PDB file of N, CA and C in Angstrom:
ATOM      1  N   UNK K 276      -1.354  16.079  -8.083  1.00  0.00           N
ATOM      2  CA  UNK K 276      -0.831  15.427  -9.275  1.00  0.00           C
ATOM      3  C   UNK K 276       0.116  14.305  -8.864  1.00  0.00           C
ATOM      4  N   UNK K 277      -0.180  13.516  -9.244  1.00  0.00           N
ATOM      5  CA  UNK K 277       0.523  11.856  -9.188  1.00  0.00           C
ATOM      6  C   UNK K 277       1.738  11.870  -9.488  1.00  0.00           C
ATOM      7  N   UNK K 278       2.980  11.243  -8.826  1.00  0.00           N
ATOM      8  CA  UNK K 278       4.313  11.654  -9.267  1.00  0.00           C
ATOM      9  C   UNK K 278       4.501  10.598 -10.539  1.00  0.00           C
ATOM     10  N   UNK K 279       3.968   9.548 -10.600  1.00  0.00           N
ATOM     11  CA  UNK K 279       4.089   8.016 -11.063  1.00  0.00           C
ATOM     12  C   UNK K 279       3.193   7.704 -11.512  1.00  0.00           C
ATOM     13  N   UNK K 280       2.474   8.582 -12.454  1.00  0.00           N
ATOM     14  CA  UNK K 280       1.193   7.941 -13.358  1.00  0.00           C
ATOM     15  C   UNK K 280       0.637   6.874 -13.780  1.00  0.00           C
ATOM     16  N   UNK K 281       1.893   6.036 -14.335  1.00  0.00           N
ATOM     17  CA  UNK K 281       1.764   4.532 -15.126  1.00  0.00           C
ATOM     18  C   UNK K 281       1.286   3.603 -13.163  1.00  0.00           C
ATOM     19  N   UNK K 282       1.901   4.037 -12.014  1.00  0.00           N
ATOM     20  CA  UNK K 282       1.511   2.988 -10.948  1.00  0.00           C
ATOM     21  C   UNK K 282      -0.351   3.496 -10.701  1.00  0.00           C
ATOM     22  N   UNK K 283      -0.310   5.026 -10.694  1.00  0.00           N
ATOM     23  CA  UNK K 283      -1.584   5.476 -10.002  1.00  0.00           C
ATOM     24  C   UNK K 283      -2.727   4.652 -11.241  1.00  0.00           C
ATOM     25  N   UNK K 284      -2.487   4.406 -12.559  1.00  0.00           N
ATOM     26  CA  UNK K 284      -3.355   3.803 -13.300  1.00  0.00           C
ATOM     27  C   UNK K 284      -3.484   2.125 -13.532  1.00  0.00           C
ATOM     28  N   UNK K 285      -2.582   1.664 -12.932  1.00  0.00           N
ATOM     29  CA  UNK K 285      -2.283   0.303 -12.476  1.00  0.00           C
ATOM     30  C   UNK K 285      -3.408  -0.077 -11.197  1.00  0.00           C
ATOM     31  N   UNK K 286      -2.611   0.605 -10.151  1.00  0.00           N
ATOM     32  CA  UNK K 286      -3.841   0.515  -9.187  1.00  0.00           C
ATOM     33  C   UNK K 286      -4.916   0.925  -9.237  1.00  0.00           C
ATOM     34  N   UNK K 287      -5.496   1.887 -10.087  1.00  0.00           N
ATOM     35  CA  UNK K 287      -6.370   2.119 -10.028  1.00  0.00           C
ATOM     36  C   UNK K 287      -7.679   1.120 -11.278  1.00  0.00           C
ATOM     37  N   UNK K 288      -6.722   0.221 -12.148  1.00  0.00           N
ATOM     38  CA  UNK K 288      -7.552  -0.762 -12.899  1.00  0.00           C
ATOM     39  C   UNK K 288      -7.870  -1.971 -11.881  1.00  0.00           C
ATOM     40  N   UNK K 289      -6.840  -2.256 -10.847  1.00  0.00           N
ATOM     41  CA  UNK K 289      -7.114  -3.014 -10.048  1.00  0.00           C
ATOM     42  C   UNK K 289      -8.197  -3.037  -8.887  1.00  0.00           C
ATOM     43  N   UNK K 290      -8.519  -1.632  -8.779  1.00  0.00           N
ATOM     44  CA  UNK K 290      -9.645  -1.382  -7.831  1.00  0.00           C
ATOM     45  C   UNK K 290      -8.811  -0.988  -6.747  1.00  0.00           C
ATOM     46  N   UNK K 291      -7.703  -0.523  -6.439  1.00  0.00           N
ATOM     47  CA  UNK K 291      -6.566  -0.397  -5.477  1.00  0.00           C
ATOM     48  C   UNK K 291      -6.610   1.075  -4.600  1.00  0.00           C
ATOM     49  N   UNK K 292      -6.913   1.618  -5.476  1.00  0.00           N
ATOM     50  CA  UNK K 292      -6.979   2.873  -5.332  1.00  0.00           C
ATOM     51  C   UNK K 292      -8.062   3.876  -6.418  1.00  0.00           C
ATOM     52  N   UNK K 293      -8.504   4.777  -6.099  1.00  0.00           N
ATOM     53  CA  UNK K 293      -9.141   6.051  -6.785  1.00  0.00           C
ATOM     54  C   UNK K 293      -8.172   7.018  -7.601  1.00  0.00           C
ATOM     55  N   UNK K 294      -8.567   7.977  -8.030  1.00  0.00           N
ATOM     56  CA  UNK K 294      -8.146   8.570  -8.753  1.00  0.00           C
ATOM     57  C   UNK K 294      -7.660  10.028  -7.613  1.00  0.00           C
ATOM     58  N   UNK K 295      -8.089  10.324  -6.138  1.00  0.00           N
ATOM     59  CA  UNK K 295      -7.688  10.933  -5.632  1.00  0.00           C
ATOM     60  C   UNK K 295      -6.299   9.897  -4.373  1.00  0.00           C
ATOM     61  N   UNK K 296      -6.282   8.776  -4.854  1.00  0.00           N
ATOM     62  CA  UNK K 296      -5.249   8.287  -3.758  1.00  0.00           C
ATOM     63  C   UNK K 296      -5.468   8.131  -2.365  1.00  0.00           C
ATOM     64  N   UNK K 297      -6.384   7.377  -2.238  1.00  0.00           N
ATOM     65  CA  UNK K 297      -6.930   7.173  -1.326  1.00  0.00           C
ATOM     66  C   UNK K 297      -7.141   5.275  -0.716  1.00  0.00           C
ATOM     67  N   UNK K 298      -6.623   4.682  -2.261  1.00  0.00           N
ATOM     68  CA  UNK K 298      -6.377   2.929  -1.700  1.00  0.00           C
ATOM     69  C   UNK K 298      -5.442   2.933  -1.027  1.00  0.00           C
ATOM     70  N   UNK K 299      -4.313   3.445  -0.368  1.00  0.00           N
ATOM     71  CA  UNK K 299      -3.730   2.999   0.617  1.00  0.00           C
ATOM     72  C   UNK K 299      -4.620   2.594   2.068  1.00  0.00           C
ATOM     73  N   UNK K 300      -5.174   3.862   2.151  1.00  0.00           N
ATOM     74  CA  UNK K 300      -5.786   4.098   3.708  1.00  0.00           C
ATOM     75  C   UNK K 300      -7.281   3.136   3.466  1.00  0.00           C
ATOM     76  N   UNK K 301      -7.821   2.901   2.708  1.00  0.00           N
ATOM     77  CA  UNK K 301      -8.637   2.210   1.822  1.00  0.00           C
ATOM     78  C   UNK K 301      -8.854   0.872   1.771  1.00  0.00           C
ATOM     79  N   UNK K 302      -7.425   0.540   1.405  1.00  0.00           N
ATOM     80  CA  UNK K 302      -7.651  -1.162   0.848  1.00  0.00           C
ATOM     81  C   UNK K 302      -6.341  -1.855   1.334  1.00  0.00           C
ATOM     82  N   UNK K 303      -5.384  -1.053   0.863  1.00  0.00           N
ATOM     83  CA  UNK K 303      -3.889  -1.831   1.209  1.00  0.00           C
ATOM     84  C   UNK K 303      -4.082  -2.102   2.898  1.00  0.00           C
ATOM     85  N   UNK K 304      -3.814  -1.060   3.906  1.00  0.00           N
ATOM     86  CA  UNK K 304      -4.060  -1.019   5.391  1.00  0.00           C
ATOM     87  C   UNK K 304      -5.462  -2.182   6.236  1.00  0.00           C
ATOM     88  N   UNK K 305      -6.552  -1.749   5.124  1.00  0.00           N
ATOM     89  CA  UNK K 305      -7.124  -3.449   6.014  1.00  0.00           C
ATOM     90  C   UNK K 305      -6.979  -4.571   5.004  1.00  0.00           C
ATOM     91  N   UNK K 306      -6.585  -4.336   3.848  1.00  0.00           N
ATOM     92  CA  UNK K 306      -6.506  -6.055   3.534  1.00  0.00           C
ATOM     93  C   UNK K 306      -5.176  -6.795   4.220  1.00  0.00           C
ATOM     94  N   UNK K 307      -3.939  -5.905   4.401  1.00  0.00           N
ATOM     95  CA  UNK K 307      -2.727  -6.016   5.234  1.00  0.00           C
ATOM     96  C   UNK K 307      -3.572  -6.781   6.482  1.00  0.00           C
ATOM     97  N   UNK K 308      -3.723  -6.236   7.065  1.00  0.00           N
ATOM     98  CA  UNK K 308      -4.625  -6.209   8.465  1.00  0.00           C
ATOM     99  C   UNK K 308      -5.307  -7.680   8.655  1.00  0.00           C
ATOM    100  N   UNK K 309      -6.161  -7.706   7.838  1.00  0.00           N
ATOM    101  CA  UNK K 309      -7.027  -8.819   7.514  1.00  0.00           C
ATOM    102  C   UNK K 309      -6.404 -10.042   6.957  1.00  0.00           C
ATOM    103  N   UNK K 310      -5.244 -10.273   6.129  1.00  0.00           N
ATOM    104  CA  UNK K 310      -4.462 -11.821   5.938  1.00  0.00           C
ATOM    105  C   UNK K 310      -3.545 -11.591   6.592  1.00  0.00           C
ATOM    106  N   UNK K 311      -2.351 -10.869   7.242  1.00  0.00           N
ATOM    107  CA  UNK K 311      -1.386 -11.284   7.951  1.00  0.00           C
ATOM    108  C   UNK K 311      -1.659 -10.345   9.540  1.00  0.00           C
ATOM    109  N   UNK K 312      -2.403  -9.311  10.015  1.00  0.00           N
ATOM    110  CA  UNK K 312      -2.715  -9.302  11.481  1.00  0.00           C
ATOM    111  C   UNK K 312      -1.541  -8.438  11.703  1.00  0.00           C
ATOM    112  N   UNK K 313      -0.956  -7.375  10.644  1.00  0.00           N
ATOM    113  CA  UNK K 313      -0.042  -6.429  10.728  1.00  0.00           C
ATOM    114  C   UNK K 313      -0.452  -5.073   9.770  1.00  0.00           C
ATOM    115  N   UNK K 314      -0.039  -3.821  10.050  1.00  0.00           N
ATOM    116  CA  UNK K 314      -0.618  -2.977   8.991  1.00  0.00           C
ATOM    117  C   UNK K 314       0.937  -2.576   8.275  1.00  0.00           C
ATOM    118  N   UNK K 315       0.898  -2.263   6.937  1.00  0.00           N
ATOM    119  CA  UNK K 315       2.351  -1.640   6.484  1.00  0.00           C
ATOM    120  C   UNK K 315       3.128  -0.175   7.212  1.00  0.00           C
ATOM    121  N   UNK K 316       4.279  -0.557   7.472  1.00  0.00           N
ATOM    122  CA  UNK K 316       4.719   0.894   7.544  1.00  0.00           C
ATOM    123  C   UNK K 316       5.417   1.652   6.791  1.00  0.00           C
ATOM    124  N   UNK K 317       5.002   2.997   7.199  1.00  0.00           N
ATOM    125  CA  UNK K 317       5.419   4.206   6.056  1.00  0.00           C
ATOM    126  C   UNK K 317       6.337   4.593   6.693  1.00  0.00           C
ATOM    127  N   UNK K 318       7.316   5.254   5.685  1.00  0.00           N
ATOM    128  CA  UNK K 318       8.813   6.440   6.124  1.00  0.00           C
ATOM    129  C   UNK K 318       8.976   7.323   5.268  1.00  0.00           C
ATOM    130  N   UNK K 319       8.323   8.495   5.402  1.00  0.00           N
ATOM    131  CA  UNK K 319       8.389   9.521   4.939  1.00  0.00           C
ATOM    132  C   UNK K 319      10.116  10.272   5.411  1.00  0.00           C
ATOM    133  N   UNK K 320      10.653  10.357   3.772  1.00  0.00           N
ATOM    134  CA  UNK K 320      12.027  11.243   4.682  1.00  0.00           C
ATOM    135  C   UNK K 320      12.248  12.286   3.254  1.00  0.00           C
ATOM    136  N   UNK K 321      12.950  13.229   3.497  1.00  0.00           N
ATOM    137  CA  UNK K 321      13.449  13.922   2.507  1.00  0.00           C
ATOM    138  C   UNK K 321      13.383  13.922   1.089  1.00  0.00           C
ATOM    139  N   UNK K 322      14.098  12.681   0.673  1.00  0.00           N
ATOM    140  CA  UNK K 322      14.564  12.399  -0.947  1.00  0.00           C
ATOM    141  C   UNK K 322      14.060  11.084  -0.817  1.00  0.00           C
ATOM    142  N   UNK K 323      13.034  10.416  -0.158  1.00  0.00           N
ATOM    143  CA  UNK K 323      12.505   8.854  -0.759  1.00  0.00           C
ATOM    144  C   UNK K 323      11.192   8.683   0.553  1.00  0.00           C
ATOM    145  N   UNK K 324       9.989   7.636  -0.196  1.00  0.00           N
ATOM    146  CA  UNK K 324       9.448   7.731   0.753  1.00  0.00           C
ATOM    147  C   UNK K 324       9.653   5.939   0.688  1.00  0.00           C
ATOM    148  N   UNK K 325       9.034   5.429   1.872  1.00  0.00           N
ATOM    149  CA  UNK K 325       9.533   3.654   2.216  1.00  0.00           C
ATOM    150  C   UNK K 325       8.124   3.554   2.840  1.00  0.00           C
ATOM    151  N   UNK K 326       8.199   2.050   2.390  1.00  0.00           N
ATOM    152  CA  UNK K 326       6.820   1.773   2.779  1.00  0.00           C
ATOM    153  C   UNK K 326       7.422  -0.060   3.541  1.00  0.00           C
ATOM    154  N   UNK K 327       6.952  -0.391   4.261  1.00  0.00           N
ATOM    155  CA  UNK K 327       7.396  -1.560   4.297  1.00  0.00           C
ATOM    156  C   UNK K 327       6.055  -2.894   4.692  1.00  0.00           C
ATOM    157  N   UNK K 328       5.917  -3.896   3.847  1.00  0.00           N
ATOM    158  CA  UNK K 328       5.283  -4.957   4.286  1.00  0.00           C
ATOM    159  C   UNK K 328       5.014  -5.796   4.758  1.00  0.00           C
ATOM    160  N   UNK K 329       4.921  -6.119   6.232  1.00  0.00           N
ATOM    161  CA  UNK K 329       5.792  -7.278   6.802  1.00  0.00           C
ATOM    162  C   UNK K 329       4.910  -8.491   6.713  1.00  0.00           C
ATOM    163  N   UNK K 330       5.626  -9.664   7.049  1.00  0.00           N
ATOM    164  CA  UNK K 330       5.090 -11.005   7.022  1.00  0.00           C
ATOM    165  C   UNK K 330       4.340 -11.184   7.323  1.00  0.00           C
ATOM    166  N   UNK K 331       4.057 -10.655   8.908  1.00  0.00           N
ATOM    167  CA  UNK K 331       3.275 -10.596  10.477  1.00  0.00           C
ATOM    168  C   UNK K 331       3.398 -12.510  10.174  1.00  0.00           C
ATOM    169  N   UNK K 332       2.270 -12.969  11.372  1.00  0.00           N
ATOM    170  CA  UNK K 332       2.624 -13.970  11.630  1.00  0.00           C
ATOM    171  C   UNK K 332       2.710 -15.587  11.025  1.00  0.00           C
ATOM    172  N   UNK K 333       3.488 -16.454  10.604  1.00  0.00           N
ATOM    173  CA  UNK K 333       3.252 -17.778   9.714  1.00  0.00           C
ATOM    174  C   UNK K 333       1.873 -18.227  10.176  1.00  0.00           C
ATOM    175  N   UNK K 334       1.759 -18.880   9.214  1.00  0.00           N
ATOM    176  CA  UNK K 334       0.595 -19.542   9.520  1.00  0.00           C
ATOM    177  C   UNK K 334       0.569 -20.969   9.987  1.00  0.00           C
ATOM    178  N   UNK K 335      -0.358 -21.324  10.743  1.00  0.00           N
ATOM    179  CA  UNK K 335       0.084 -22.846  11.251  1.00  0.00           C
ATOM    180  C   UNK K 335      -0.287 -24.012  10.214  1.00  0.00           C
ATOM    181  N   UNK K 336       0.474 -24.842  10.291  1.00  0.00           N
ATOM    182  CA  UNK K 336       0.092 -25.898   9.400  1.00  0.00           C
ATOM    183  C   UNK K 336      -0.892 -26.647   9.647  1.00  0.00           C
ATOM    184  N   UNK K 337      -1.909 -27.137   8.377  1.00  0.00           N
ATOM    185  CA  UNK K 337      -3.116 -27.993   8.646  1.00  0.00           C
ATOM    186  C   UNK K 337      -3.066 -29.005   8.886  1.00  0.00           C
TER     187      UNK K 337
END
């Protein structure tokens, strides 16, 4: 059971994710991958979980 209903049905109109939670490992991790050449990281701790997105690298100018 979804802690955050209103996000799991957000992403999931977006095509983001399924209904078992599975667009992270799915879609977020290689589309990450695939425009910036970094994957997100997770922090699982106690009382919050963190996810973080990084820049990875600028892009060169045309």
């Amino acid at each position: 059971m979804p802690r955050n209903t209103n996000i799991v049905r957000i992403l999931r109109d977006y095509g983001l994710m399924d209904d078992r939670g599975v667009g992270i490992r799915r879609q977020v991790v290689p589309l990450m991958r695939e425009h910036n050449g970094v994957s997100p990281e997770f922090e699982a701790h106690e009382d919050y979980f963190r996810v973080v997105l990084p820049k990875g690298q600028e892009a060169a100018p045309i």
